[in-house]
mmCIF file of C-alpha atoms in Angstrom:
data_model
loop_
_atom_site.group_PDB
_atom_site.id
_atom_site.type_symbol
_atom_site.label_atom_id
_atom_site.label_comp_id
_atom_site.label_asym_id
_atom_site.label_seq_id
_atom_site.Cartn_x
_atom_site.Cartn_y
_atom_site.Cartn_z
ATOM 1 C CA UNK A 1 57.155 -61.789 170.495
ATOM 2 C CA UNK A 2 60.218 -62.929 172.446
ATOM 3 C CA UNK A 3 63.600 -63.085 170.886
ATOM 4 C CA UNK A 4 62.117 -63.164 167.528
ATOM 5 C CA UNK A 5 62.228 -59.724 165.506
ATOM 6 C CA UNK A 6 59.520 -58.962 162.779
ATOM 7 C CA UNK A 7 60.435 -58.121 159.379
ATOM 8 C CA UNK A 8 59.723 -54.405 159.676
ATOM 9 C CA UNK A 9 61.651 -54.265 163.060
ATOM 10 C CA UNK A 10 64.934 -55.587 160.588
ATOM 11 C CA UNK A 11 64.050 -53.446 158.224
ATOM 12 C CA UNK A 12 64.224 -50.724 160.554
ATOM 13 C CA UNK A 13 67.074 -51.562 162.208
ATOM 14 C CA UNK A 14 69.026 -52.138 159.025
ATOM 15 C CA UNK A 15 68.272 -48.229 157.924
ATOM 16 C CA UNK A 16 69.417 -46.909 161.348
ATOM 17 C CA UNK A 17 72.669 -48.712 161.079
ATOM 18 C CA UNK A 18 73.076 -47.476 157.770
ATOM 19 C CA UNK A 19 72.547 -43.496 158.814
ATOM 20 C CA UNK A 20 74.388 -44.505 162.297
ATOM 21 C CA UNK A 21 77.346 -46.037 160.063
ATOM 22 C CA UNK A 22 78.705 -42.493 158.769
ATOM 23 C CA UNK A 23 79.836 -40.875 162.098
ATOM 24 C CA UNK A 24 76.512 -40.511 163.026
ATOM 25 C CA UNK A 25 75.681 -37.828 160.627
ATOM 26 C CA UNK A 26 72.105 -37.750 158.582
ATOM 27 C CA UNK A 27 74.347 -38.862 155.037
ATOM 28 C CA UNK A 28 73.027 -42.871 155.007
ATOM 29 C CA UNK A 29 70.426 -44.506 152.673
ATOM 30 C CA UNK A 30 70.285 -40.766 150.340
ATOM 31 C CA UNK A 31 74.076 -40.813 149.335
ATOM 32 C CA UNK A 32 74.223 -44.500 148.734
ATOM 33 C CA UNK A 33 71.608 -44.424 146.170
ATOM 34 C CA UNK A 34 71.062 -40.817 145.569
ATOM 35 C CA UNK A 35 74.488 -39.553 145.357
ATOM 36 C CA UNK A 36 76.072 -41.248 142.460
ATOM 37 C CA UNK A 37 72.692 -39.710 141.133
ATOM 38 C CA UNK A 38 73.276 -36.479 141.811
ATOM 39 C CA UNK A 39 76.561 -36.411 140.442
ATOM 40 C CA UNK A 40 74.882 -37.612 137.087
ATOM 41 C CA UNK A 41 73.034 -34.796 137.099
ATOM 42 C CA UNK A 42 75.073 -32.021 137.663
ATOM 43 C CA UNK A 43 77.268 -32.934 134.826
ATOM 44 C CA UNK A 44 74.204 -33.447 132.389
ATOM 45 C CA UNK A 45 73.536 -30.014 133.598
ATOM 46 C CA UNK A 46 77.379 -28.929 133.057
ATOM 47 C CA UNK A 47 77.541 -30.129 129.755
ATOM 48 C CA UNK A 48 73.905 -28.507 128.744
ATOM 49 C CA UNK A 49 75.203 -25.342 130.369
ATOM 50 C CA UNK A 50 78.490 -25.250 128.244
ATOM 51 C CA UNK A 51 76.676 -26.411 125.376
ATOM 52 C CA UNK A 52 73.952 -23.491 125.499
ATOM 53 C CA UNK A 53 76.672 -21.262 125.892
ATOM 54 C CA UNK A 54 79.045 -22.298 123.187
ATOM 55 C CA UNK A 55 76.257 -22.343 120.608
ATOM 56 C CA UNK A 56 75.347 -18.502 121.947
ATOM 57 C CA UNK A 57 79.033 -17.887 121.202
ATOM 58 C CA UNK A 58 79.370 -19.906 118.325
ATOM 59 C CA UNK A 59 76.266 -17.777 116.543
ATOM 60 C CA UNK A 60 77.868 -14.628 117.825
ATOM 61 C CA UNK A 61 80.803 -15.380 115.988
ATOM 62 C CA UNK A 62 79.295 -16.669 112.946
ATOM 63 C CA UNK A 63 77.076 -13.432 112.799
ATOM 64 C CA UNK A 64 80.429 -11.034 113.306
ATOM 65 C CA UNK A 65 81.882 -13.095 110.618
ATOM 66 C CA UNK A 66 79.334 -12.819 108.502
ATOM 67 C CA UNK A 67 78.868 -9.107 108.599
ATOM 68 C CA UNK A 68 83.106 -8.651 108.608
ATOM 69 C CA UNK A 69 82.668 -10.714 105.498
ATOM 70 C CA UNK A 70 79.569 -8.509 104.018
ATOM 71 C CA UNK A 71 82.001 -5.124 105.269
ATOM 72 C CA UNK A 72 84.515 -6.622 103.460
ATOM 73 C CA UNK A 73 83.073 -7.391 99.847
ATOM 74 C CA UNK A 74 82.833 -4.984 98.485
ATOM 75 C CA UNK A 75 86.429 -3.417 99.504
ATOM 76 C CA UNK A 76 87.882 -7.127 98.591
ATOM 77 C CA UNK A 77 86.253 -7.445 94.819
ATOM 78 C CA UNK A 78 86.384 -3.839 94.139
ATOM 79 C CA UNK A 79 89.662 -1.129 94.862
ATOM 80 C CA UNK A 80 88.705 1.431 96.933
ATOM 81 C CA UNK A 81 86.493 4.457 95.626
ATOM 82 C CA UNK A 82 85.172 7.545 97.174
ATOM 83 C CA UNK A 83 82.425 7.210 94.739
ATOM 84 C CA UNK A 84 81.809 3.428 95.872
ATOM 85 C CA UNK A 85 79.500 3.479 97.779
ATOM 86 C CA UNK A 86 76.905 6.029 96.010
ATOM 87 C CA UNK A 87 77.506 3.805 93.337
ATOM 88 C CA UNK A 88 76.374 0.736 94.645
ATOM 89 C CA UNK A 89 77.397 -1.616 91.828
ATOM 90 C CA UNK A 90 75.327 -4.843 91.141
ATOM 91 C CA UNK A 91 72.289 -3.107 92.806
ATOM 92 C CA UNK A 92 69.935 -2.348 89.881
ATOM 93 C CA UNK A 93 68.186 -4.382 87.337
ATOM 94 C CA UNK A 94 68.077 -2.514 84.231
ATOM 95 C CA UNK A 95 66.555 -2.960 80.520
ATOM 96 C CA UNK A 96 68.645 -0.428 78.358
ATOM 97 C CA UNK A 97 66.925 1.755 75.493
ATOM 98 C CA UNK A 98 69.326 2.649 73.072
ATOM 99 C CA UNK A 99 67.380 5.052 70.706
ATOM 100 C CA UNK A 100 68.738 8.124 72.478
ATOM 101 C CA UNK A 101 72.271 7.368 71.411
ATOM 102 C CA UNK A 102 70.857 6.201 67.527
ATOM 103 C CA UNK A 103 71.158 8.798 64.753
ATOM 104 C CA UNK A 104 68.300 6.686 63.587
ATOM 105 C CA UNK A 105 66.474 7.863 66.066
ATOM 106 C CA UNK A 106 63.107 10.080 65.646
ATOM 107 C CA UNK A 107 63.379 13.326 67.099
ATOM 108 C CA UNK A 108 62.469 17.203 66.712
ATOM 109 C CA UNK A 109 66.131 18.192 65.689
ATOM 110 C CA UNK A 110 68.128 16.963 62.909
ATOM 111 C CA UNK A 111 69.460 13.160 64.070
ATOM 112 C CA UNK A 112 72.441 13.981 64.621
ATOM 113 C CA UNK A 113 72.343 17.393 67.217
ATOM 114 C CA UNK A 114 69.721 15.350 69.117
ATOM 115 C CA UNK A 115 72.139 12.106 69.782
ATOM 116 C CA UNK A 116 74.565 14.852 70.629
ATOM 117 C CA UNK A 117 72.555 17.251 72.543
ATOM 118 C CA UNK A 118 72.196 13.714 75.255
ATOM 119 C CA UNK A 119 76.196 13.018 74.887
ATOM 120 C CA UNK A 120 76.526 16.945 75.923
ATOM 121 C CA UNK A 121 74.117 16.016 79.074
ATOM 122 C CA UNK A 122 76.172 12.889 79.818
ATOM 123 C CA UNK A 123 79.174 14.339 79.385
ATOM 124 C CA UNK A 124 78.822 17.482 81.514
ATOM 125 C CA UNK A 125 80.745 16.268 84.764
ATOM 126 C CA UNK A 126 83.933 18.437 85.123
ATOM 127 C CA UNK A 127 87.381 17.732 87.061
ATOM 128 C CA UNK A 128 87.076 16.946 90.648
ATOM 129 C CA UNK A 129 89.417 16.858 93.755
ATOM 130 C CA UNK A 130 90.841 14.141 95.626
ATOM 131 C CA UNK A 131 92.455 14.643 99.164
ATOM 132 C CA UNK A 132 95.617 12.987 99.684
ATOM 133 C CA UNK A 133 94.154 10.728 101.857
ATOM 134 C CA UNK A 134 91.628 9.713 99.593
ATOM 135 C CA UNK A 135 94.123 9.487 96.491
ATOM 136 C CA UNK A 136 96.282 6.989 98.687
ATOM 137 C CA UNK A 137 93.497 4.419 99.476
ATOM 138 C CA UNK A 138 92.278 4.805 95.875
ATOM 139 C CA UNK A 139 96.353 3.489 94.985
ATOM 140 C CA UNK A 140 97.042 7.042 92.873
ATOM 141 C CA UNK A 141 100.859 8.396 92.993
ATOM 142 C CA UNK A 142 101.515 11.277 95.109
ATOM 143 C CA UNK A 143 103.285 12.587 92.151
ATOM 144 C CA UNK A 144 99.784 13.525 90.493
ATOM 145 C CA UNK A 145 98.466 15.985 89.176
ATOM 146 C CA UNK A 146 97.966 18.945 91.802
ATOM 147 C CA UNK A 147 95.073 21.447 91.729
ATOM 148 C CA UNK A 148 95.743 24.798 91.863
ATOM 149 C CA UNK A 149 94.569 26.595 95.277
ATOM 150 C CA UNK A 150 91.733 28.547 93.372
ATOM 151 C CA UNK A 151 90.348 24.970 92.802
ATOM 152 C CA UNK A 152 89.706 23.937 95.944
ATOM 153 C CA UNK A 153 93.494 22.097 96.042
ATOM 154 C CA UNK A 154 93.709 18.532 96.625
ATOM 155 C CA UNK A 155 94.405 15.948 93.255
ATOM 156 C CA UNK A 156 93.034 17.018 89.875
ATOM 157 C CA UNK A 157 91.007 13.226 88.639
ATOM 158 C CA UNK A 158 87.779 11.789 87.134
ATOM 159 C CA UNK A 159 86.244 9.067 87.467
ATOM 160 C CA UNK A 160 86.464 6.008 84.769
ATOM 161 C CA UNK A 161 83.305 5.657 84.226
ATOM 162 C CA UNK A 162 83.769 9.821 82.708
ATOM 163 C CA UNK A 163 86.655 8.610 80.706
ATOM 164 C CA UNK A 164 85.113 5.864 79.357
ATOM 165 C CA UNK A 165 82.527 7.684 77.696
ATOM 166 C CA UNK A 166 84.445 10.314 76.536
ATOM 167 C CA UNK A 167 86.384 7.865 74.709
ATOM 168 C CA UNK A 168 83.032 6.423 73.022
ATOM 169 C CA UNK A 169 81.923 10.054 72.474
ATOM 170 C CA UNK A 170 85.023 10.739 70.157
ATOM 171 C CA UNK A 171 84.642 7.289 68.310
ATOM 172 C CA UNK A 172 81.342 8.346 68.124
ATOM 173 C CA UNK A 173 82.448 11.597 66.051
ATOM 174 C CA UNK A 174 85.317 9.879 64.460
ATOM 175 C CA UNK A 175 82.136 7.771 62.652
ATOM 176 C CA UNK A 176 80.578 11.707 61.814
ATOM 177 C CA UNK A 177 83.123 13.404 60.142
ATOM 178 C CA UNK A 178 81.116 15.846 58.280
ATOM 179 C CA UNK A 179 78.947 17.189 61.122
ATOM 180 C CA UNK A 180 81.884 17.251 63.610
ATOM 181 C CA UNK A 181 84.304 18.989 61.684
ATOM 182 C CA UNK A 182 83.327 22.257 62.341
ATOM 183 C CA UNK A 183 81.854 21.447 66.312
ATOM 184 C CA UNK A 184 85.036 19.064 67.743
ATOM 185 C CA UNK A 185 88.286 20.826 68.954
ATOM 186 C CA UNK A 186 89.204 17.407 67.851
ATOM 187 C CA UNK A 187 89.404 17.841 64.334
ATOM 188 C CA UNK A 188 91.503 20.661 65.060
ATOM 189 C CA UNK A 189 94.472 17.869 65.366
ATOM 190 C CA UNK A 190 96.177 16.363 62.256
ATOM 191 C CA UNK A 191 94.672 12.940 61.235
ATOM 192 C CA UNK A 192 98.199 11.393 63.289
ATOM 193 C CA UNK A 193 96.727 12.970 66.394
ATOM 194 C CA UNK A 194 93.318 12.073 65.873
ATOM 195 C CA UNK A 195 94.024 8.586 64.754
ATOM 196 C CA UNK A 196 95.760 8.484 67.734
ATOM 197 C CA UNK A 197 93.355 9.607 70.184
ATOM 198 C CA UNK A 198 90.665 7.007 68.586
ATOM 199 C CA UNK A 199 93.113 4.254 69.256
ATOM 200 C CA UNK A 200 93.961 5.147 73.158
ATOM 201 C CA UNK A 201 89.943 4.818 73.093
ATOM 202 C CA UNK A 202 89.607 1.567 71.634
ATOM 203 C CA UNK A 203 92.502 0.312 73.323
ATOM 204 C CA UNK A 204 90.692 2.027 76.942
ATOM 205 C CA UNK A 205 87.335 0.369 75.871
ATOM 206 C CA UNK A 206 88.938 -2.966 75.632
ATOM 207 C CA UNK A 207 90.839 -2.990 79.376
ATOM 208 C CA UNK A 208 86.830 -1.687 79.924
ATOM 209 C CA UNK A 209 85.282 -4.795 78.749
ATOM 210 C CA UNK A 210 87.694 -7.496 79.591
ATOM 211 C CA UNK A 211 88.256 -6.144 83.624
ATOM 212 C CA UNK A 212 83.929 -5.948 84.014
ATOM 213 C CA UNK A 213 83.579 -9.055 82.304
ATOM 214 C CA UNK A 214 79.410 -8.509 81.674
ATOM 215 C CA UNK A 215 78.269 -12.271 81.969
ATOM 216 C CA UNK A 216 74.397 -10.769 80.766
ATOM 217 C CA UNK A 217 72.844 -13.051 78.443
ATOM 218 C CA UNK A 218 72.259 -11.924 74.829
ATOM 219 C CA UNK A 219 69.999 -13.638 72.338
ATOM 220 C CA UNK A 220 69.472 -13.740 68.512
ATOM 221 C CA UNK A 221 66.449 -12.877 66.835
ATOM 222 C CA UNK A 222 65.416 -12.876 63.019
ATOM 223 C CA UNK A 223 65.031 -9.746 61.099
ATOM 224 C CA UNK A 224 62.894 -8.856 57.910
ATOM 225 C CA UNK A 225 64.719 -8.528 54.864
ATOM 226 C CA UNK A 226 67.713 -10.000 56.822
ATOM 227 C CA UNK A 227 69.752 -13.592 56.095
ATOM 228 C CA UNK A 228 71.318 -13.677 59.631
ATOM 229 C CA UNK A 229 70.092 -13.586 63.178
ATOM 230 C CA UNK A 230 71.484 -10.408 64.845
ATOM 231 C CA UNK A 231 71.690 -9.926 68.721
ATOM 232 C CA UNK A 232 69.822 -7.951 71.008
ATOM 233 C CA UNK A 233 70.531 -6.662 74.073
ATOM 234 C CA UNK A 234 67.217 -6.303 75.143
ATOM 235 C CA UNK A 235 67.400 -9.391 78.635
ATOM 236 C CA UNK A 236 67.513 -7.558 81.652
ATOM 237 C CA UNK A 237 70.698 -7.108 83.345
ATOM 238 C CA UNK A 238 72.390 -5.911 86.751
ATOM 239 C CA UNK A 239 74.069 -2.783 86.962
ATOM 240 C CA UNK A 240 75.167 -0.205 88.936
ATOM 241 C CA UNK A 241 73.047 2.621 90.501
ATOM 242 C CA UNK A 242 73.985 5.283 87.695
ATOM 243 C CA UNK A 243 71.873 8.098 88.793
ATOM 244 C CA UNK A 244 73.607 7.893 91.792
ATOM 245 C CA UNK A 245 77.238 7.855 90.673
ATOM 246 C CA UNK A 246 76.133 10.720 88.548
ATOM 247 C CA UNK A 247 75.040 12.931 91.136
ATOM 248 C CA UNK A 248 78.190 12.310 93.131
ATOM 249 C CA UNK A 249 80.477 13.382 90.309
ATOM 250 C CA UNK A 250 78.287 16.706 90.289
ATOM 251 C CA UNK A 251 78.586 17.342 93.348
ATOM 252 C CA UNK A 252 81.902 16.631 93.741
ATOM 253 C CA UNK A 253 83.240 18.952 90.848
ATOM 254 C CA UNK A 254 85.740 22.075 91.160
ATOM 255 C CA UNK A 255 86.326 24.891 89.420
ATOM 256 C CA UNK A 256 88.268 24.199 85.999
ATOM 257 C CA UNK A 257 91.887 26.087 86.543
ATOM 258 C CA UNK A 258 92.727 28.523 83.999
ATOM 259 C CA UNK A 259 94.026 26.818 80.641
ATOM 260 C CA UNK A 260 96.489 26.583 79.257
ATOM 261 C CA UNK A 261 97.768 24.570 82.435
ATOM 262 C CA UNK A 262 100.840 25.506 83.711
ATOM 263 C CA UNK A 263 103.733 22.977 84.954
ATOM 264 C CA UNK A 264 105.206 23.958 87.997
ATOM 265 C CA UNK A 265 108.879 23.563 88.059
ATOM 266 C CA UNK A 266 108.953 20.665 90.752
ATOM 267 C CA UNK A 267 106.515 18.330 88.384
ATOM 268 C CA UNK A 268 107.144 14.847 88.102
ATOM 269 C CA UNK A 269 107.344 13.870 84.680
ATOM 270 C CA UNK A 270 106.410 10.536 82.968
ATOM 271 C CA UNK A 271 108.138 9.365 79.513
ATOM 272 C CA UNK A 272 106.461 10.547 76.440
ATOM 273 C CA UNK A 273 104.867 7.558 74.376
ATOM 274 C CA UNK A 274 105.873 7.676 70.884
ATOM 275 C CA UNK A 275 102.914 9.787 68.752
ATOM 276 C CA UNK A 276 103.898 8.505 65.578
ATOM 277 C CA UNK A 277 101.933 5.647 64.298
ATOM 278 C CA UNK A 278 103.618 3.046 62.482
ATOM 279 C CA UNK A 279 104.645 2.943 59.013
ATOM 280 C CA UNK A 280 101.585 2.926 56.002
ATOM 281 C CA UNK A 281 99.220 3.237 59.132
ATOM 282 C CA UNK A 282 98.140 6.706 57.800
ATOM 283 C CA UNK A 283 98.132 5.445 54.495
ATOM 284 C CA UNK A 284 94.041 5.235 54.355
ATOM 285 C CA UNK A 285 93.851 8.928 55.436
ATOM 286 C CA UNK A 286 94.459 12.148 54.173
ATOM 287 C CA UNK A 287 96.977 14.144 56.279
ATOM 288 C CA UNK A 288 96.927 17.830 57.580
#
């Protein structure tokens, strides 16, 4: 062959020079091509890996969030309650029946004693107690209403929801004069008093409606023997869970202290409101 090389001898030749060329050490032909290679790689790797994990710890955050933001709900749209969460509002979908509340209504007693024989069963929840603790998150004054000890202690309260229908249970008498007369400790009061009394409740009613703001459809229908459409409330709508909220009430009651009450001498005292109703107001009833 002589002086002359063959092509794989250069080809050799030129691959040992390139492995000899970095202080003899076995780096050569791999780092030149392979390297820059390499390094590609581990940072598509890098970035995958920090990826992966940022989406783990994005969806762990967005999950925590989420359920801080379910916690929080309820406690942000609606003050606090010890009765809250037994009550569950929004939870049910309900059709109301109103015959039970008509004195319209068939029944085996006279109209009237059965429509009040079901307010009597509605209307049956007595005074509870409220620890201070409770009465703070619930935004009452500390210079309530105590309980005496025989009572179990604590703040004397009901709920709204009681109040509420109390109030409708006395316009509800106001419209029965005749039968309530001789049953209502209310009609024990001079008309001033009980006039009065029926306008606290529609005033109570109205603060009612407008703070609950039901957004529950109502349509019209036509009536025999009738000229206009009249509404009915007969669409399905969202409520609370009542028999719930009912039984916490009952089980929540304490023993009604003795009556008359009695003010002890370190009772905070609020302004009287004026009882007298404005001039001619009365004119429409008779007084005594």
């Amino acid at each position: 062959m002589g002086c002359y090389k063959t092509n794989e001898e250069i080809s050799l030749e030129s691959e040992k020079s390139i492995y000899d060329s970095d202080s003899g050490s076995a780096q050569g032909l791999v780092p030149f091509r392979l390297r820059r290679y390499d390094s590609v790689h581990r940072i598509i790797n890098y970035v995958l890996t920090a990826t992966l994990l940022c989406s783990i710890v994005g969806v762990w955050l967005y999950g925590a969030a989420e359920k801080q933001s379910c916690d929080l709900d309820i406690e942000s749209y609606y003050y606090y309650s010890p009765a809250l969460g037994e009550t569950n509002p929004g939870s049910r979908v309900t059709q109301f029946n109103h015959t039970k509340w008509s004195p319209f209504s068939p029944s085996s007693l006279t109209p009237l004693e059965y429509v009040d024989s079901n307010w009597t069963a509605i209307l049956r929840v007595g005074m509870m107690g409220l620890s201070e603790e409770e009465l703070r998150r619930a935004g009452g004054s500390p210079d309530s209403m105590r309980l005496p000890p025989e009572s179990g202690g604590g703040y004397m309260v009901y709920l709204a929801s009681h109040h509420y229908l109390h109030c409708l249970y006395i316009l509800h008498q106001s419209l029965h004069p005749d039968y309530y007369q001789t049953r209502s400790v209310v009609w024990n009061q001079s008309a001033e008093r009980r006039v009065s009394h029926w306008d606290h409740c529609v005033e109570t009613l109205r603060q009612y409606v407008t703070c609950n703001a039901d957004t529950t459809v109502l349509t019209h229908s036509w009536f025999e023997d009738l000229e206009s459409p009249i509404s009915v409330a007969e669409n399905p709508r969202r409520c609370a869970d009542w028999d719930a909220h009912f039984r916490w009430q009952l089980d929540r009651q304490v023993p009604a202290p003795y009556q008359p009450f009695s003010k002890p001498p370190d009772a905070v005292e609020l302004p009287s409101l004026p009882m007298s109703p404005p001039l001619g107001y009365m004119s429409m009833y008779s007084s005594g």
